[in-house]
Coordinates of C-alpha atoms in Angstrom, one line a residue:
X1 CA 95.0 9.0 117.4
X2 CA 94.8 6.2 120.7
X3 CA 95.1 3.0 118.9
X4 CA 92.2 2.3 121.3
X5 CA 90.1 4.4 119.2
X6 CA 91.3 2.9 115.6
X7 CA 91.3 -0.6 116.7
X8 CA 87.3 0.3 117.2
X9 CA 87.0 2.6 114.5
X10 CA 87.9 0.2 111.7
X11 CA 86.0 -3.2 113.3
X12 CA 82.9 -0.7 112.9
X13 CA 83.7 0.1 109.4
X14 CA 83.9 -4.1 109.3
X15 CA 80.4 -4.7 110.5
X16 CA 79.2 -2.1 108.1
X17 CA 80.6 -3.8 105.9
X18 CA 79.1 -6.9 106.2
X19 CA 76.1 -5.8 105.7
X20 CA 75.9 -4.6 102.1
X21 CA 77.2 -7.6 101.2
X22 CA 75.0 -10.4 103.3
X23 CA 71.6 -10.6 102.7
X24 CA 69.0 -11.1 106.4
X25 CA 68.4 -14.2 107.3
X26 CA 64.5 -13.9 106.6
X27 CA 64.2 -12.4 103.5
X28 CA 66.6 -15.2 102.4
X29 CA 64.8 -18.0 104.0
X30 CA 61.6 -16.0 102.2
X31 CA 63.6 -15.8 98.7
X32 CA 64.3 -19.5 98.8
X33 CA 61.0 -20.6 99.3
X34 CA 59.8 -18.4 96.6
X35 CA 62.1 -20.4 94.2
X36 CA 61.6 -23.4 95.0
X37 CA 58.2 -22.8 95.2
X38 CA 58.8 -21.3 91.5
X39 CA 60.4 -25.2 90.2
X40 CA 57.5 -26.6 91.5
X41 CA 54.7 -25.1 90.3
X42 CA 52.9 -26.6 87.3
X43 CA 52.4 -24.7 83.6
X44 CA 49.1 -23.0 84.7
X45 CA 45.7 -24.6 82.4
X46 CA 43.0 -23.2 80.5
X47 CA 41.3 -22.5 83.8
X48 CA 42.6 -21.4 85.6
X49 CA 44.4 -17.8 84.0
X50 CA 41.4 -16.3 85.4
X51 CA 42.7 -16.8 88.8
X52 CA 47.2 -16.2 88.1
X53 CA 46.5 -13.7 85.3
X54 CA 49.6 -14.3 82.9
X55 CA 51.6 -11.0 82.4
X56 CA 50.5 -8.5 79.8
X57 CA 53.6 -8.2 78.7
X58 CA 55.6 -11.2 78.3
X59 CA 56.0 -13.7 75.3
X60 CA 54.6 -17.0 75.0
X61 CA 56.3 -19.8 72.7
X62 CA 54.6 -21.6 70.0
X63 CA 54.2 -23.7 73.0
X64 CA 52.4 -22.1 74.9
X65 CA 51.1 -19.9 72.3
X66 CA 48.9 -23.8 71.5
X67 CA 47.2 -23.8 75.0
X68 CA 46.7 -20.7 74.9
X69 CA 42.3 -19.8 74.7
X70 CA 42.4 -17.0 72.1
X71 CA 41.1 -13.8 73.4
X72 CA 37.7 -12.9 72.2
X73 CA 35.7 -9.0 71.7
X74 CA 33.0 -8.7 73.3
X75 CA 31.0 -7.5 69.4
X76 CA 32.4 -10.9 68.3
X77 CA 30.6 -12.9 70.7
X78 CA 27.6 -12.2 69.1
X79 CA 29.1 -13.6 65.8
X80 CA 30.3 -17.2 67.2
X81 CA 26.7 -17.9 69.2
X82 CA 25.4 -16.8 65.8
X83 CA 27.6 -19.4 63.9
X84 CA 26.8 -21.9 66.9
X85 CA 23.6 -22.1 65.9
X86 CA 23.8 -22.1 62.2
X87 CA 25.6 -25.6 62.9
X88 CA 23.9 -26.3 65.2
X89 CA 20.5 -26.8 62.6
X90 CA 22.6 -27.5 59.7
X91 CA 23.2 -30.4 62.0
X92 CA 19.7 -31.0 62.5
X93 CA 19.0 -30.6 58.9
X94 CA 21.7 -32.7 57.5
X95 CA 19.3 -35.2 60.3
X96 CA 16.2 -35.3 59.0
X97 CA 17.1 -35.2 55.7
X98 CA 18.7 -38.9 56.6
X99 CA 15.5 -40.1 58.2
X100 CA 13.4 -38.1 55.1
X101 CA 15.3 -40.9 52.2
X102 CA 14.5 -43.8 54.8
X103 CA 10.6 -44.2 53.0
X104 CA 13.3 -44.8 49.3
X105 CA 14.7 -47.7 50.0
X106 CA 11.3 -48.8 51.7
X107 CA 9.1 -48.1 48.4
X108 CA 9.9 -52.0 47.4
X109 CA 8.2 -53.2 50.0
X110 CA 4.4 -53.7 51.2
X111 CA 3.3 -51.1 54.3
X112 CA 0.5 -53.0 56.4
X113 CA -3.0 -51.9 55.8
X114 CA -3.5 -50.4 59.9
X115 CA 0.5 -48.7 59.6
X116 CA -1.2 -46.0 57.3
X117 CA -2.3 -42.7 57.3
X118 CA -6.3 -43.1 56.3
X119 CA -7.3 -40.1 54.0
X120 CA -11.1 -38.3 54.2
X121 CA -12.5 -36.9 51.1
X122 CA -14.3 -34.2 51.5
X123 CA -16.3 -34.7 48.5
X124 CA -18.2 -31.3 48.3
X125 CA -18.1 -29.2 51.6
X126 CA -18.6 -25.3 51.4
X127 CA -14.5 -24.1 50.7
X128 CA -15.2 -21.1 53.8
X129 CA -15.5 -24.6 56.7
X130 CA -12.1 -25.5 55.6
X131 CA -10.2 -23.2 58.0
X132 CA -6.7 -24.5 56.5
X133 CA -6.5 -25.0 52.8
X134 CA -7.9 -27.8 50.7
X135 CA -5.9 -30.1 53.3
X136 CA -5.0 -31.1 56.8
X137 CA -4.4 -33.4 59.7
X138 CA -6.9 -34.1 62.2
X139 CA -7.1 -36.6 64.6
X140 CA -4.2 -38.0 62.4
X141 CA -6.4 -38.5 59.2
X142 CA -5.6 -36.5 55.7
X143 CA -8.8 -34.4 55.7
X144 CA -8.6 -33.6 52.2
X145 CA -11.5 -31.3 49.6
X146 CA -9.1 -31.8 46.5
X147 CA -10.4 -34.2 43.5
X148 CA -8.0 -33.5 41.3
X149 CA -4.7 -35.4 40.7
X150 CA -5.4 -36.6 43.9
X151 CA -3.3 -40.0 44.1
X152 CA -3.2 -41.8 47.6
X153 CA -6.4 -44.0 48.4
X154 CA -9.5 -42.8 49.8
X155 CA -10.9 -44.1 53.2
X156 CA -14.2 -42.3 53.4
X157 CA -15.6 -40.4 51.0
X158 CA -18.3 -37.6 53.1
X159 CA -21.4 -36.4 51.2
X160 CA -22.9 -33.2 52.7
X161 CA -26.6 -33.9 51.5
X162 CA -27.6 -30.7 52.1
X163 CA -25.2 -29.6 49.7
X164 CA -25.6 -30.5 45.3
X165 CA -24.0 -33.1 44.7
X166 CA -22.5 -35.3 42.0
X167 CA -21.2 -39.8 41.5
X168 CA -19.3 -38.3 38.5
X169 CA -16.2 -38.5 38.7
X170 CA -16.0 -41.4 42.3
X171 CA -14.4 -44.2 40.1
X172 CA -12.3 -42.1 39.2
X173 CA -10.4 -41.6 42.6
X174 CA -7.9 -44.3 43.9
X175 CA -10.0 -45.1 47.4
X176 CA -9.0 -48.2 49.7
X177 CA -9.8 -52.1 49.6
X178 CA -12.6 -51.5 52.6
X179 CA -13.5 -47.9 51.9
X180 CA -16.8 -46.2 53.6
X181 CA -19.3 -43.4 51.6
X182 CA -20.6 -40.6 53.9
X183 CA -24.1 -39.9 53.5
X184 CA -23.4 -36.9 56.7
X185 CA -25.8 -33.6 56.7
X186 CA -25.8 -31.1 59.1
X187 CA -29.2 -29.1 58.5
X188 CA -32.7 -31.1 58.5
X189 CA -32.8 -33.1 55.4
X190 CA -36.0 -32.4 54.3
X191 CA -34.1 -29.7 52.7
X192 CA -31.3 -32.3 51.3
X193 CA -31.3 -33.1 47.7
X194 CA -32.3 -36.8 47.7
X195 CA -29.9 -39.2 47.2
X196 CA -29.4 -41.4 44.6
X197 CA -31.0 -44.8 45.8
X198 CA -29.2 -48.1 45.1
X199 CA -31.0 -50.7 42.2
X200 CA -32.9 -53.7 43.0
X201 CA -29.6 -56.2 44.0
X202 CA -27.3 -53.9 44.9
X203 CA -25.2 -53.1 47.7
X204 CA -26.4 -49.4 49.6
X205 CA -24.4 -46.6 48.0
X206 CA -24.0 -45.1 51.9
X207 CA -22.9 -47.2 54.0
X208 CA -22.2 -45.2 56.5
X209 CA -24.5 -42.6 57.5
X210 CA -23.3 -39.7 60.0
X211 CA -25.7 -36.9 60.8
X212 CA -28.3 -34.8 63.8
X213 CA -30.2 -38.3 63.5
X214 CA -30.2 -39.6 67.0
X215 CA -30.8 -43.6 64.5
X216 CA -27.2 -42.1 63.0
X217 CA -24.6 -44.5 62.8
X218 CA -22.6 -41.6 64.1
X219 CA -24.7 -38.3 65.6
X220 CA -23.3 -34.6 64.3
X221 CA -24.0 -31.7 65.5
X222 CA -21.4 -28.6 65.7
X223 CA -22.4 -28.6 68.8
X224 CA -22.8 -30.9 71.7
X225 CA -23.0 -30.8 75.8
X226 CA -21.1 -33.2 78.4
X227 CA -20.6 -33.8 82.1
X228 CA -18.9 -31.2 83.4
X229 CA -15.8 -32.5 83.2
X230 CA -15.9 -35.0 80.5
X231 CA -15.8 -35.7 76.8
X232 CA -18.3 -37.7 76.3
X233 CA -22.1 -36.5 75.1
X234 CA -24.8 -36.8 77.2
X235 CA -28.0 -38.8 75.8
X236 CA -29.9 -38.0 78.7
X237 CA -31.2 -34.6 80.7
X238 CA -32.4 -34.6 84.3
X239 CA -34.8 -32.2 85.8
X240 CA -33.7 -28.4 86.8
X241 CA -32.6 -28.1 91.1
X242 CA -34.1 -26.6 92.7
X243 CA -31.4 -25.3 94.5
X244 CA -28.8 -25.5 91.4
X245 CA -27.0 -22.4 92.8
X246 CA -25.0 -24.3 95.8
X247 CA -24.3 -28.1 93.6
X248 CA -22.4 -24.9 90.3
X249 CA -18.8 -25.1 91.0
X250 CA -17.5 -21.8 91.8
X251 CA -15.5 -20.8 89.1
X252 CA -19.5 -21.2 86.4
X253 CA -20.8 -19.3 89.2
X254 CA -18.7 -16.5 89.1
X255 CA -18.7 -16.6 85.4
X256 CA -22.9 -16.1 86.0
X257 CA -23.0 -13.5 88.0
X258 CA -20.6 -11.2 85.6
X259 CA -22.1 -12.7 82.5
X260 CA -25.5 -11.2 83.8
X261 CA -24.5 -8.0 85.0
X262 CA -23.8 -6.7 81.6
X263 CA -27.3 -7.3 80.8
X264 CA -28.3 -4.8 79.4
X265 CA -30.8 -4.9 76.4
X266 CA -34.3 -7.0 76.1
X267 CA -33.7 -8.9 73.0
X268 CA -32.1 -9.3 68.8
X269 CA -32.8 -11.5 66.8
X270 CA -30.6 -12.1 64.0
X271 CA -30.4 -10.8 60.2
X272 CA -32.1 -13.6 57.8
X273 CA -32.7 -13.0 53.7
X274 CA -36.5 -11.5 52.8
X275 CA -38.1 -13.3 50.4
X276 CA -41.7 -15.4 49.8
X277 CA -40.5 -17.9 52.7
X278 CA -39.5 -15.7 55.3
X279 CA -42.4 -13.5 55.0
X280 CA -43.5 -16.1 58.7
X281 CA -40.5 -15.0 60.1
X282 CA -40.6 -10.6 59.3
X283 CA -45.0 -11.1 60.3
X284 CA -43.8 -11.9 63.7
X285 CA -41.3 -9.6 64.0
X286 CA -43.7 -7.1 62.6
X287 CA -46.5 -8.4 65.6
X288 CA -43.9 -8.4 68.5
X289 CA -42.2 -4.5 67.8
X290 CA -45.8 -3.7 69.3
X291 CA -44.9 -4.6 72.2
X292 CA -40.9 -5.0 73.0
X293 CA -38.3 -3.0 71.3
X294 CA -36.5 -5.8 68.6
X295 CA -32.2 -5.5 67.6
X296 CA -31.4 -7.0 64.5
X297 CA -27.4 -8.6 63.9
X298 CA -25.4 -10.5 61.4
X299 CA -24.3 -13.1 63.9
X300 CA -23.3 -13.1 67.6
X301 CA -20.1 -15.4 66.9
X302 CA -16.8 -13.9 66.9
X303 CA -18.8 -11.1 68.8
X304 CA -19.7 -9.5 72.0
X305 CA -22.8 -7.4 71.2
X306 CA -25.0 -10.5 72.2
X307 CA -24.0 -10.7 74.9
X308 CA -25.7 -7.5 76.1
X309 CA -28.8 -9.2 75.2
X310 CA -30.9 -11.7 77.2
X311 CA -32.6 -13.5 75.1
X312 CA -31.9 -14.2 71.2
X313 CA -35.2 -14.7 69.1
X314 CA -34.9 -18.4 66.7
X315 CA -37.2 -18.5 64.4
X316 CA -37.1 -22.7 63.3
X317 CA -39.7 -22.9 60.2
X318 CA -38.8 -27.3 59.7
X319 CA -40.4 -29.0 63.0
X320 CA -37.8 -31.7 62.0
X321 CA -37.2 -34.6 64.3
X322 CA -33.9 -34.5 66.6
X323 CA -32.9 -31.5 65.0
X324 CA -31.2 -28.4 66.8
X325 CA -30.7 -24.9 65.5
X326 CA -27.7 -23.8 65.8
X327 CA -28.7 -20.7 67.0
X328 CA -29.8 -21.8 69.4
X329 CA -26.5 -23.3 70.9
X330 CA -24.1 -19.9 69.7
X331 CA -26.9 -18.8 72.3
X332 CA -26.6 -20.8 75.7
X333 CA -22.9 -19.9 74.1
X334 CA -22.6 -17.4 74.9
X335 CA -24.7 -16.7 78.0
X336 CA -28.6 -15.8 76.0
X337 CA -31.5 -17.8 77.2
X338 CA -33.1 -18.4 73.6
X339 CA -36.6 -18.1 72.3
X340 CA -37.3 -20.7 69.8
X341 CA -40.3 -19.5 67.5
X342 CA -42.0 -22.6 65.9
X343 CA -39.6 -25.5 66.4
X344 CA -40.1 -29.5 67.3
X345 CA -39.9 -31.3 70.4
X346 CA -36.0 -30.6 71.8
X347 CA -36.6 -33.1 74.8
X348 CA -33.4 -35.0 75.5
X349 CA -31.7 -32.5 73.4
X350 CA -30.8 -29.7 75.0
X351 CA -31.5 -29.0 78.8
X352 CA -35.0 -28.6 79.7
X353 CA -35.9 -25.5 81.3
X354 CA -32.6 -23.8 78.6
X355 CA -35.3 -22.1 76.2
X356 CA -38.3 -20.5 75.9
X357 CA -40.9 -22.2 73.5
X358 CA -43.6 -19.8 71.9
X359 CA -45.9 -23.4 71.9
X360 CA -45.7 -22.9 75.7
X361 CA -47.6 -18.7 74.9
X362 CA -51.0 -18.7 73.1
X363 CA -49.3 -14.8 71.5
X364 CA -46.6 -12.9 70.8
X365 CA -48.2 -10.4 73.2
X366 CA -48.0 -13.2 76.0
X367 CA -44.2 -14.2 75.2
X368 CA -43.1 -10.7 74.4
X369 CA -44.7 -10.0 78.3
X370 CA -43.1 -12.6 79.9
X371 CA -39.5 -12.3 78.8
X372 CA -39.7 -8.1 80.6
X373 CA -41.3 -10.6 83.5
X374 CA -37.7 -12.3 83.3
X375 CA -35.9 -8.9 83.3
X376 CA -37.5 -7.5 85.9
X377 CA -36.6 -11.0 88.3
X378 CA -33.0 -11.3 87.8
X379 CA -33.5 -15.1 89.6
X380 CA -36.4 -16.3 87.4
X381 CA -33.9 -15.2 84.2
X382 CA -31.2 -17.3 86.3
X383 CA -32.5 -20.0 86.6
X384 CA -32.7 -20.8 82.4
X385 CA -28.3 -21.6 83.0
X386 CA -29.0 -24.0 86.1
X387 CA -27.2 -27.1 83.4
X388 CA -24.6 -25.4 84.4
X389 CA -24.1 -26.7 87.2
X390 CA -24.2 -30.3 85.9
X391 CA -23.6 -29.3 81.6
X392 CA -21.3 -28.6 79.8
X393 CA -21.7 -27.1 76.1
X394 CA -18.6 -27.8 74.0
X395 CA -18.1 -27.0 70.5
X396 CA -17.2 -29.7 68.2
X397 CA -13.7 -27.9 66.1
X398 CA -12.8 -31.4 64.9
X399 CA -15.3 -32.5 63.6
X400 CA -13.9 -35.3 61.8
X401 CA -11.9 -37.1 64.7
X402 CA -14.8 -39.6 65.2
X403 CA -15.4 -41.2 61.4
X404 CA -11.1 -40.9 62.2
X405 CA -11.4 -42.3 65.0
X406 CA -13.5 -44.6 64.3
X407 CA -11.3 -45.4 60.1
X408 CA -8.5 -46.3 62.2
X409 CA -9.9 -49.0 64.2
X410 CA -9.3 -52.6 63.4
X411 CA -12.4 -54.4 62.0
X412 CA -13.2 -57.0 63.7
X413 CA -13.3 -55.0 67.4
X414 CA -15.5 -51.8 64.9
X415 CA -18.8 -51.0 66.3
X416 CA -20.8 -49.8 63.9
X417 CA -22.2 -52.0 61.0
X418 CA -21.3 -50.5 57.9
X419 CA -22.2 -53.6 55.5
X420 CA -24.6 -53.9 53.4
X421 CA -26.9 -55.2 56.5
X422 CA -27.8 -51.4 56.9
X423 CA -30.2 -51.2 54.9
X424 CA -30.0 -46.8 53.7
X425 CA -32.9 -46.6 51.7
X426 CA -34.6 -47.5 54.3
X427 CA -32.9 -45.7 56.8
X428 CA -34.0 -43.1 54.4
X429 CA -37.5 -43.0 53.7
X430 CA -38.9 -43.8 56.8
X431 CA -38.0 -40.4 57.9
X432 CA -39.9 -36.7 56.6
X433 CA -39.8 -34.0 58.8
X434 CA -43.5 -31.6 58.8
X435 CA -44.9 -29.5 56.5
X436 CA -43.0 -26.1 56.7
X437 CA -44.5 -23.8 59.2
X438 CA -46.4 -21.3 57.3
X439 CA -47.0 -18.8 59.4
X440 CA -45.7 -18.6 63.3
X441 CA -48.9 -16.6 64.5

């Protein structure tokens, strides 16, 4: 073989051998960069594991495992959340318990009279009127009907005049130094039991009156009228507006339209106990049945069946001044026109032209014909609801709120006189209802 050929083959072999043992400069540069990065890369924190998770098969040293966040099984996540909630609740209970022990350190200290929660005791309230049990909070005062073993000082005793009561145990009840004895009445006082009057030289037994009478120190009723968007009771009413629908708010006008559209029956009355006292009612209803169809229900409260009627017959044999039968309010509340049979003068007690009085019609037949006429002329019927353009009928859901506010006022700021200057005997005897009506025909 020629010498030149041998030299060429030897050179090629050396080059191939060099390529097998020498790394490409670019590859070497990339490898060096990776090694430098690994040396300069800090320890991966817990917050960066989602971006660069560790290899699943890598074993961790003890120091690394201390900082490693444990993996939570999805099923155990709910358990952890539950335990955290329990811990939080326990913490709240501990804080409440700590605050609850504060009064224990103050038992020996005298608490200012103004900071004490006032207590109103209902001496003879109807249990059905206590929806929250024997005691509840009302406008910041404790209202209770429980007398036995009641240790707190009572600030006001409320006596319902239309229910029987006795003063026998009153001296045994813990009372505040300036407690009130309140004479309360929702129903006509002629039906009430005559209250015990003081003997000569004694102060009045009752030092606060809270009744439906307008001369009471607190006027009290289950419903009252206010101006729209106000809460204060109105004492007088404006005359009806000729174009009341122009003044009525849109939502009130729409409600009136919706209510009148559902009315497809004429007149109803509320069932009553049949006895000698109710005989005039029975005779009047018997006469009315000769001209119109009558239906009867036990109550309109909590039911919608009364909304289908145009009129509600309401009997009042007392005609007591300042008294408005509750059924009148209930009818108005249901968008039903009240028809008062008997009764007294309701001027400034309800809006004018908001009810119909049997006194304006000589006979029951004339009243029946007028009711049928109003049904045939819807525009005239709607005029009995004109008052919705100015007033709002509100139900008194917290009847003792006014009394509670009075008790919490400083004595020097009270505008109602509750001392012996208020002569209860005169207040009681100067007002009496007329003789009970014996016939409505």
